[in-house]
């Protein structure tokens, strides 16, 4: 019976067995082999096991997130059939009289090196596919199993050193009841997605993987940031009661779902949702959201292993706009880089990925990717009330260049005969201090501003939002952060532009009175937070909050 404290990343309480999601170390040593035919049989059997496993993963992934997301596993299956690859391994086993895993590693390394050194992005992608496949076969040769959440078919809590945002996005709700990790911060994208999926999570525990054993019974309290390992009956009872109370509170909140959001003295605030996939629309409806304030489109690019086509994107944007009827939908153009990597684009690892080729910087380099997304968006614009915003804008030049590409695509599409809405709003995310300090200038050149506080805090405080060792410096309430937010709101209002916040601060009960007092127009958050925030705002007086924010 042990209790571990970490960072409360996603609210809720869950109980289940621990499932380790750590990649085992695959140590491959060269060995001389006398009986090479036995070694060849070993190889065949490892390939067959890998094939069966990949087919199963493909099936499960397709059930969970749709058929179009399984190309990556198809590519892996094809590698297993590749005669040149497999025959080279076999020839090496026979001619060099070496063990199968060593021969496989040598051959794979040779192909990986060959593909990596090609200038073509598609070919570079193949290198990472071969890495994955060879790892799977080697694991079977060594008799160890690789963890795979899509194969889990009982209720578990995942225990890992870390989980990437795309791994979290693919967790199956039905079986994955929570997760705990050694590293990570409250505002890492993995934590944000776990909140969106409603999966309780505790991150940043430092060393939980060395304390928990596979199969231990766990309680994850994502509200308090606590993990109980093999608790006794008394503790279990306490958490069951707490879970029941949280459930009742949630049911009571649903009564507010049809109401507008206003303070006691009638100042209206729009409460919108942050979404990452179409699936999130269910919670948007259930929680009486007044619009979509942030659609993080990058998950379209991260779960499939290749770029989404214009047509695929168009269909998704159209569905979201139709679903939201006349409520506004703010779509953020591709924001990858930082903790969201897209390996198939072939970008090298960076020393400081959060300060590197991220978001709009990447889109202005890879103009074809950017244009395809803008075309899909512009074509979908006739189905609802579309707003487009550009992430991580640092300079006016970037904003102007992005707007220019948008205008050019509009003209091209019109010439091609497409109908286009006349009122697409264009906004900038202000999440870099340089843009915040010049927000009076930015406000003149956009229709709206959305403040990305998650990044604005990390860049203002120079504290990586992913790093639990500097989480003490990641300070949403630092006066420097409030001063910047206040200036951005005033700047936008001076130009008669609306301004929202789509970072996690938008649902923070301590920050909300101050943001309301500063005159924020919209707060956008995980759908499941909306009713709680509505309840909170209804109890506030705008006049009093104005004074409070001045004081702050
Ligand atoms: C932000 O930075 O506040 C934001 C909403 O964007 P993301 O969290 O996706 O970086
Ligand atoms: Mg951001």
XYZ file of C-alpha atoms and ligand atoms in Angstrom:
563
model
C 0.000 0.000 0.000
C 1.865 3.066 -1.296
C 0.710 6.541 -2.235
C 2.501 8.519 -4.963
C 1.971 12.212 -5.697
C 2.271 13.731 -9.132
C 0.714 16.441 -11.259
C -3.092 16.311 -11.610
C -3.343 16.217 -15.401
C -6.882 15.040 -16.070
C -9.754 14.978 -13.598
C -11.634 11.901 -12.464
C -11.025 8.758 -10.459
C -10.458 5.289 -11.808
C -9.569 1.848 -10.516
C -7.822 -0.905 -12.511
C -4.734 -3.071 -12.949
C -1.438 -1.510 -14.022
C -0.352 -2.127 -17.607
C 3.262 -1.239 -18.371
C 3.787 0.682 -21.531
C 7.530 0.836 -21.642
C 9.506 -0.286 -24.601
C 11.810 -3.086 -23.466
C 15.514 -2.770 -24.165
C 16.346 -4.993 -27.117
C 19.963 -5.979 -26.801
C 21.255 -7.657 -29.945
C 24.638 -9.401 -29.748
C 26.460 -11.238 -32.502
C 26.662 -15.019 -31.957
C 28.229 -17.751 -34.054
C 25.653 -20.354 -35.091
C 26.330 -23.969 -36.040
C 22.813 -25.029 -36.941
C 21.793 -22.334 -39.446
C 18.627 -24.174 -40.572
C 17.308 -23.954 -37.019
C 18.107 -20.228 -37.049
C 16.177 -19.810 -40.308
C 13.165 -21.533 -38.752
C 13.403 -19.182 -35.759
C 13.376 -16.227 -38.143
C 10.349 -17.559 -40.063
C 8.420 -18.047 -36.866
C 9.276 -14.513 -35.591
C 8.133 -13.070 -38.923
C 4.883 -15.036 -38.744
C 4.218 -13.861 -35.160
C 4.900 -10.265 -36.227
C 2.513 -10.658 -39.160
C -0.311 -11.942 -36.940
C 0.311 -9.184 -34.426
C 0.301 -6.448 -37.073
C -2.923 -7.769 -38.618
C -4.577 -7.693 -35.206
C -3.312 -4.172 -34.456
C -4.569 -3.045 -37.865
C -8.003 -4.543 -37.195
C -8.293 -3.003 -33.728
C -7.050 0.410 -34.867
C -9.532 0.426 -37.709
C -12.406 -0.415 -35.301
C -11.342 2.400 -33.013
C -10.378 5.275 -35.245
C -11.469 4.302 -38.732
C -10.160 2.557 -41.781
C -8.214 5.484 -43.161
C -5.847 5.405 -40.189
C -4.386 1.974 -40.836
C -2.104 2.619 -43.837
C 0.890 2.602 -41.561
C 0.256 -1.005 -40.510
C -0.365 -2.021 -44.110
C 3.068 -0.603 -44.968
C 4.569 -2.647 -42.114
C 2.909 -5.819 -43.358
C 4.317 -5.185 -46.830
C 7.841 -4.932 -45.416
C 7.387 -8.412 -43.947
C 6.635 -9.651 -47.469
C 9.595 -7.853 -49.032
C 11.800 -10.521 -50.581
C 14.923 -8.399 -50.923
C 14.826 -7.513 -47.235
C 14.061 -10.968 -45.855
C 16.302 -12.821 -48.324
C 19.288 -10.619 -47.391
C 18.796 -11.561 -43.723
C 18.585 -15.250 -44.595
C 21.660 -15.165 -46.816
C 23.620 -13.486 -44.008
C 22.566 -16.136 -41.492
C 23.806 -18.888 -43.818
C 26.943 -17.298 -45.253
C 28.187 -15.599 -42.061
C 26.845 -18.312 -39.709
C 25.375 -15.707 -37.383
C 22.260 -15.521 -35.203
C 18.983 -14.354 -36.753
C 18.527 -11.219 -34.618
C 22.027 -9.961 -35.448
C 21.589 -10.653 -39.179
C 18.211 -8.908 -39.103
C 19.625 -5.891 -37.278
C 22.529 -5.552 -39.716
C 20.282 -5.774 -42.781
C 17.708 -3.383 -41.301
C 20.400 -0.847 -40.380
C 21.702 -0.994 -43.935
C 18.227 -0.323 -45.422
C 17.450 2.347 -42.816
C 20.676 4.144 -43.634
C 19.962 3.874 -47.368
C 16.440 5.346 -47.068
C 17.470 8.023 -44.575
C 20.127 9.343 -46.888
C 17.658 9.845 -49.757
C 16.441 13.324 -50.467
C 12.870 12.309 -50.961
C 10.560 12.656 -47.939
C 8.494 9.632 -48.873
C 11.629 7.487 -48.912
C 12.810 8.906 -45.592
C 9.491 7.774 -44.114
C 10.215 4.198 -45.178
C 13.264 4.268 -42.888
C 11.066 4.717 -39.825
C 8.749 1.936 -41.034
C 11.712 -0.468 -41.312
C 12.881 0.581 -37.826
C 9.456 -0.300 -36.397
C 9.150 -3.609 -38.205
C 12.660 -4.796 -37.392
C 12.093 -3.924 -33.734
C 8.975 -6.085 -33.728
C 10.704 -9.093 -35.322
C 13.759 -8.756 -33.040
C 11.473 -8.623 -29.983
C 9.950 -11.955 -31.050
C 13.386 -13.445 -31.702
C 14.453 -12.414 -28.196
C 11.188 -13.637 -26.686
C 10.069 -10.251 -25.304
C 6.779 -8.577 -26.120
C 6.273 -4.995 -27.250
C 3.403 -3.208 -25.507
C 0.503 -2.140 -27.675
C -2.520 -0.344 -26.226
C -4.737 -1.228 -29.176
C -4.450 -4.914 -28.233
C -5.642 -4.400 -24.663
C -9.000 -6.022 -24.036
C -9.467 -5.617 -20.299
C -9.695 -2.549 -18.087
C -6.243 -1.206 -17.251
C -4.337 1.872 -16.169
C -1.324 2.559 -18.353
C 1.979 3.141 -16.571
C 4.731 4.680 -18.710
C 7.773 6.862 -18.626
C 5.957 9.166 -21.057
C 3.227 9.020 -23.690
C 3.284 11.034 -26.896
C 0.214 13.091 -27.875
C -0.613 10.696 -30.727
C -0.343 7.689 -28.403
C -2.815 9.340 -26.007
C -5.126 10.274 -28.888
C -5.354 6.602 -29.850
C -6.125 5.223 -26.384
C -9.324 3.233 -26.308
C -11.690 4.669 -23.733
C -13.394 1.370 -23.227
C -10.371 -0.323 -21.703
C -7.890 2.402 -20.789
C -9.247 3.807 -17.558
C -6.361 6.131 -16.791
C -2.650 6.673 -17.118
C 0.304 7.664 -14.980
C 3.716 8.748 -16.216
C 7.138 9.642 -14.856
C 7.473 12.827 -16.851
C 5.161 15.477 -18.298
C 3.478 18.699 -17.261
C -0.170 19.705 -16.818
C -0.177 21.580 -20.113
C 1.696 19.131 -22.293
C -0.407 18.093 -25.280
C -0.685 14.559 -23.885
C -2.317 15.940 -20.738
C -4.597 18.239 -22.723
C -5.806 15.331 -24.876
C -6.394 13.120 -21.846
C -8.712 15.843 -20.492
C -10.491 15.985 -23.830
C -10.964 12.209 -23.799
C -12.042 12.269 -20.154
C -9.326 9.783 -19.141
C -8.064 10.472 -15.578
C -4.295 11.030 -15.564
C -1.451 11.807 -13.193
C 1.850 12.855 -14.787
C 5.270 14.024 -13.621
C 5.636 11.463 -10.818
C 9.385 11.147 -11.580
C 9.856 7.460 -10.904
C 6.513 5.692 -10.757
C 7.636 3.065 -13.291
C 10.231 1.853 -10.820
C 7.668 1.555 -8.001
C 4.673 -0.045 -9.714
C 4.779 -3.621 -10.985
C 2.772 -4.860 -13.952
C -0.577 -6.078 -12.631
C -0.566 -4.039 -9.378
C -4.004 -2.690 -8.499
C -4.115 1.105 -8.840
C -6.369 4.014 -8.005
C -5.717 7.102 -10.132
C -7.104 10.321 -8.713
C -6.563 12.758 -11.571
C -8.290 15.513 -9.590
C -5.814 15.479 -6.719
C -2.797 14.117 -8.636
C -2.534 10.975 -6.486
C -1.881 7.344 -7.347
C -2.640 4.654 -4.740
C -0.823 1.356 -5.281
C -2.493 -1.810 -3.952
C -4.756 0.164 -1.551
C -6.555 -1.489 1.378
C -10.353 -1.703 1.578
C -10.670 1.453 3.638
C -8.838 3.579 1.051
C -10.754 1.938 -1.796
C -14.047 2.814 -0.072
C -12.967 6.433 0.387
C -12.222 6.820 -3.337
C -15.438 5.089 -4.377
C -17.354 7.643 -2.291
C -15.367 10.515 -3.807
C -16.105 9.202 -7.307
C -19.823 9.057 -6.503
C -19.778 12.699 -5.298
C -18.019 13.829 -8.490
C -20.618 11.964 -10.583
C -23.515 13.705 -8.762
C -21.853 17.104 -9.192
C -21.542 16.466 -12.919
C -25.198 15.454 -13.245
C -26.297 18.642 -11.478
C -24.202 20.745 -13.825
C -26.044 19.419 -16.901
C -28.997 21.589 -15.818
C -26.967 24.602 -17.001
C -26.352 23.228 -20.478
C -29.053 25.231 -22.273
C -28.270 28.540 -20.582
C -26.163 31.418 -21.887
C -23.102 32.467 -19.925
C -23.335 35.806 -18.164
C -22.220 37.401 -14.939
C -24.690 38.365 -12.229
C -24.733 41.894 -13.720
C -25.373 40.589 -17.266
C -21.961 40.781 -18.933
C -21.997 38.019 -21.558
C -19.000 35.741 -22.159
C -18.940 33.101 -24.883
C -17.833 29.670 -23.664
C -16.512 27.515 -26.486
C -14.875 24.131 -26.854
C -11.391 23.001 -27.751
C -11.519 19.896 -29.924
C -8.957 17.619 -31.571
C -11.092 15.109 -33.479
C -14.631 14.622 -34.774
C -15.319 12.346 -31.817
C -15.022 15.363 -29.499
C -18.227 16.828 -30.970
C -20.312 14.557 -28.714
C -19.059 16.316 -25.595
C -19.428 19.705 -27.310
C -23.183 19.061 -27.667
C -23.633 17.491 -24.246
C -22.034 20.384 -22.380
C -23.901 23.272 -23.980
C -20.890 24.761 -25.696
C -21.467 28.026 -27.578
C -18.991 27.365 -30.384
C -15.617 25.859 -31.152
C -12.834 28.183 -30.069
C -9.956 25.916 -31.049
C -9.890 22.966 -33.391
C -6.375 21.503 -33.156
C -6.085 20.133 -36.683
C -2.685 18.530 -36.205
C -4.182 15.195 -35.147
C -5.328 14.742 -38.743
C -1.638 14.680 -39.600
C -0.350 12.660 -36.672
C -2.432 9.495 -36.545
C -2.249 8.273 -40.111
C 1.380 8.013 -41.177
C 0.909 10.273 -44.203
C -0.456 13.690 -45.116
C -4.245 14.001 -45.202
C -5.504 14.902 -48.680
C -7.486 18.055 -49.494
C -10.621 15.954 -49.969
C -10.218 14.141 -46.623
C -9.742 17.428 -44.827
C -12.620 19.096 -46.667
C -15.012 16.324 -45.552
C -13.970 16.623 -41.915
C -14.161 20.443 -41.841
C -17.550 20.292 -43.566
C -18.901 17.828 -40.988
C -17.743 19.991 -38.091
C -19.210 23.168 -39.581
C -22.530 21.463 -40.374
C -22.652 19.998 -36.883
C -22.111 23.370 -35.245
C -24.815 25.024 -37.414
C -24.437 28.779 -37.042
C -22.107 28.727 -34.076
C -18.616 29.860 -34.914
C -15.855 27.296 -35.492
C -12.284 28.492 -35.069
C -9.941 26.178 -36.946
C -6.272 26.485 -36.177
C -3.985 25.702 -39.073
C -1.425 22.965 -38.606
C 0.589 23.342 -35.386
C 3.192 20.597 -35.308
C 6.671 20.633 -33.856
C 7.418 20.970 -30.143
C 5.969 17.866 -28.473
C 3.927 17.007 -31.580
C 6.181 15.259 -34.045
C 5.218 14.000 -37.465
C 8.087 11.612 -38.311
C 7.061 11.066 -41.935
C 7.793 14.715 -42.762
C 11.431 13.823 -42.302
C 12.409 16.820 -40.163
C 15.524 16.210 -38.046
C 15.300 16.239 -34.252
C 15.941 19.750 -32.940
C 17.946 20.843 -29.902
C 15.033 23.019 -28.708
C 11.918 21.786 -30.490
C 9.612 24.324 -28.777
C 11.809 27.106 -30.154
C 12.268 25.426 -33.496
C 10.439 24.881 -36.731
C 6.964 24.742 -35.238
C 3.443 25.697 -36.371
C 3.285 28.628 -38.821
C 7.065 28.502 -39.272
C 6.779 24.994 -40.695
C 3.710 25.895 -42.790
C 5.500 28.836 -44.386
C 8.378 26.514 -45.278
C 6.162 23.680 -46.497
C 3.807 25.862 -48.496
C 2.133 22.993 -50.319
C 1.011 21.408 -47.057
C -0.299 24.800 -45.912
C -2.065 25.526 -49.202
C -3.804 22.133 -49.191
C -5.165 22.807 -45.723
C -6.310 26.326 -46.602
C -8.006 25.097 -49.797
C -9.908 22.433 -47.843
C -10.965 25.020 -45.275
C -12.035 27.655 -47.794
C -14.080 25.088 -49.717
C -15.799 23.997 -46.481
C -16.553 27.598 -45.469
C -20.031 27.616 -47.035
C -21.256 25.018 -44.514
C -21.093 27.173 -41.397
C -19.413 30.050 -39.648
C -15.703 29.517 -40.229
C -12.861 31.373 -38.540
C -9.255 30.452 -39.350
C -6.324 31.256 -37.080
C -2.588 30.918 -37.453
C -0.577 29.490 -34.530
C 2.675 30.728 -33.044
C 2.892 33.954 -34.973
C 6.047 35.815 -33.916
C 6.227 38.670 -36.445
C 3.903 40.773 -38.563
C 5.718 39.498 -41.650
C 4.647 35.939 -40.841
C 1.043 37.029 -40.351
C 1.038 38.952 -43.640
C 2.583 36.063 -45.526
C 0.030 33.594 -44.145
C -2.829 35.960 -45.019
C -1.439 36.451 -48.514
C -1.387 32.695 -49.157
C -4.954 32.478 -47.846
C -6.123 35.273 -50.191
C -4.338 33.683 -53.173
C -6.009 30.333 -52.525
C -9.403 32.054 -52.288
C -8.875 33.619 -55.733
C -7.706 30.312 -57.261
C -10.676 28.411 -55.826
C -13.130 31.053 -57.066
C -11.630 30.772 -60.543
C -12.025 27.002 -60.300
C -15.737 27.560 -59.716
C -15.996 26.809 -55.996
C -18.491 28.666 -53.833
C -16.849 30.422 -50.911
C -18.325 32.122 -47.846
C -17.711 35.850 -47.871
C -17.328 36.189 -44.138
C -14.436 33.878 -43.181
C -12.745 35.545 -40.221
C -8.955 35.476 -39.973
C -7.213 35.562 -36.613
C -3.793 35.299 -35.059
C -2.921 33.253 -32.035
C -0.945 35.373 -29.665
C 1.260 32.961 -27.773
C 4.752 34.352 -28.337
C 5.829 37.388 -26.236
C 7.007 39.352 -29.304
C 3.477 39.212 -30.734
C 1.917 39.967 -27.339
C 4.041 43.101 -26.932
C 3.084 44.257 -30.433
C -0.541 43.115 -30.191
C -1.733 46.697 -30.847
C -0.225 46.363 -34.335
C -1.405 42.781 -34.872
C -4.963 43.746 -33.906
C -5.185 46.124 -36.869
C -4.530 43.288 -39.335
C -6.837 40.514 -38.124
C -10.543 39.943 -37.422
C -9.899 38.411 -34.019
C -7.200 37.407 -31.566
C -6.953 34.157 -29.648
C -4.531 34.040 -26.740
C -2.695 30.738 -26.432
C -1.790 30.979 -22.790
C -0.210 27.516 -22.644
C 2.607 28.694 -24.852
C 2.504 32.345 -23.814
C 3.280 31.273 -20.237
C 6.105 28.932 -21.245
C 7.745 31.499 -23.519
C 7.282 34.419 -21.100
C 8.675 32.472 -18.159
C 11.214 30.491 -20.256
C 9.896 27.318 -18.610
C 9.264 24.272 -20.810
C 5.604 23.284 -20.376
C 6.624 19.595 -20.575
C 9.316 19.641 -17.939
C 8.243 18.788 -14.389
C 11.586 20.053 -13.035
C 10.743 23.632 -13.963
C 6.987 23.377 -13.421
C 7.395 25.726 -10.427
C 8.291 28.433 -12.959
C 5.374 27.710 -15.235
C 3.293 30.405 -13.522
C -0.079 31.339 -15.032
C -0.601 33.920 -12.275
C 2.696 35.712 -12.693
C 2.032 39.485 -13.033
C 4.106 39.462 -16.238
C 1.622 37.045 -17.790
C -1.412 39.044 -16.580
C 0.112 42.281 -17.839
C 0.574 40.769 -21.295
C -2.960 39.357 -21.380
C -4.426 42.695 -20.266
C -2.499 44.518 -22.989
C -3.607 42.036 -25.672
C -7.278 42.391 -24.666
C -7.077 46.201 -24.636
C -5.257 46.235 -27.994
C -7.888 44.053 -29.655
C -10.756 46.085 -28.193
C -9.179 49.359 -29.334
C -9.516 48.032 -32.890
C -13.025 46.669 -32.221
C -11.865 43.094 -32.602
C -13.012 40.216 -30.402
C -10.500 38.374 -28.273
C -10.587 34.917 -26.742
C -8.375 32.648 -24.684
C -7.967 29.059 -25.827
C -5.177 27.954 -23.481
C -5.881 25.981 -20.308
C -6.095 29.204 -18.297
C -9.556 29.714 -19.840
C -10.997 27.133 -17.441
C -8.875 27.954 -14.410
C -11.210 29.058 -11.588
C -8.555 31.334 -10.066
C -7.793 33.129 -13.332
C -11.380 33.418 -14.611
C -12.535 36.362 -12.398
C -9.476 38.347 -13.487
C -9.903 37.504 -17.183
C -13.593 38.437 -16.978
C -12.643 41.713 -15.304
C -10.158 42.434 -18.092
C -13.045 42.144 -20.549
C -12.316 38.848 -22.312
C -15.006 38.054 -24.921
C -14.596 34.316 -25.243
C -13.113 31.466 -23.189
C -12.434 28.207 -25.000
C -11.716 24.981 -23.140
C -12.181 21.207 -22.936
C -15.937 20.692 -23.302
C -16.265 18.936 -19.967
C -15.133 22.113 -18.164
C -17.750 24.395 -19.731
C -20.628 23.877 -17.290
C -18.398 24.313 -14.253
C -17.065 27.586 -15.691
C -20.593 28.760 -16.552
C -21.672 28.145 -12.967
C -18.625 30.047 -11.735
C -19.163 33.074 -14.011
C -22.846 33.336 -13.098
C -21.772 34.113 -9.531
C -19.376 36.916 -10.519
C -20.110 40.628 -10.825
C -18.393 42.235 -13.803
C -18.135 45.608 -12.045
C -16.298 44.022 -9.118
C -14.068 41.915 -11.364
C -13.052 45.047 -13.282
C -11.743 46.530 -10.049
C -10.056 43.270 -9.108
C -8.248 43.058 -12.441
C -7.099 46.684 -12.140
C -5.663 45.913 -8.728
C -3.870 42.850 -10.074
C -1.822 27.431 -26.306
O -0.616 27.468 -26.530
O -2.367 27.993 -25.342
C -2.708 26.652 -27.202
C -4.003 26.674 -27.062
O -2.116 25.875 -28.135
P -1.428 24.462 -27.822
O -1.741 24.106 -26.403
O -2.012 23.488 -28.781
O -0.006 24.737 -28.064
Mg 0.109 26.888 -28.461
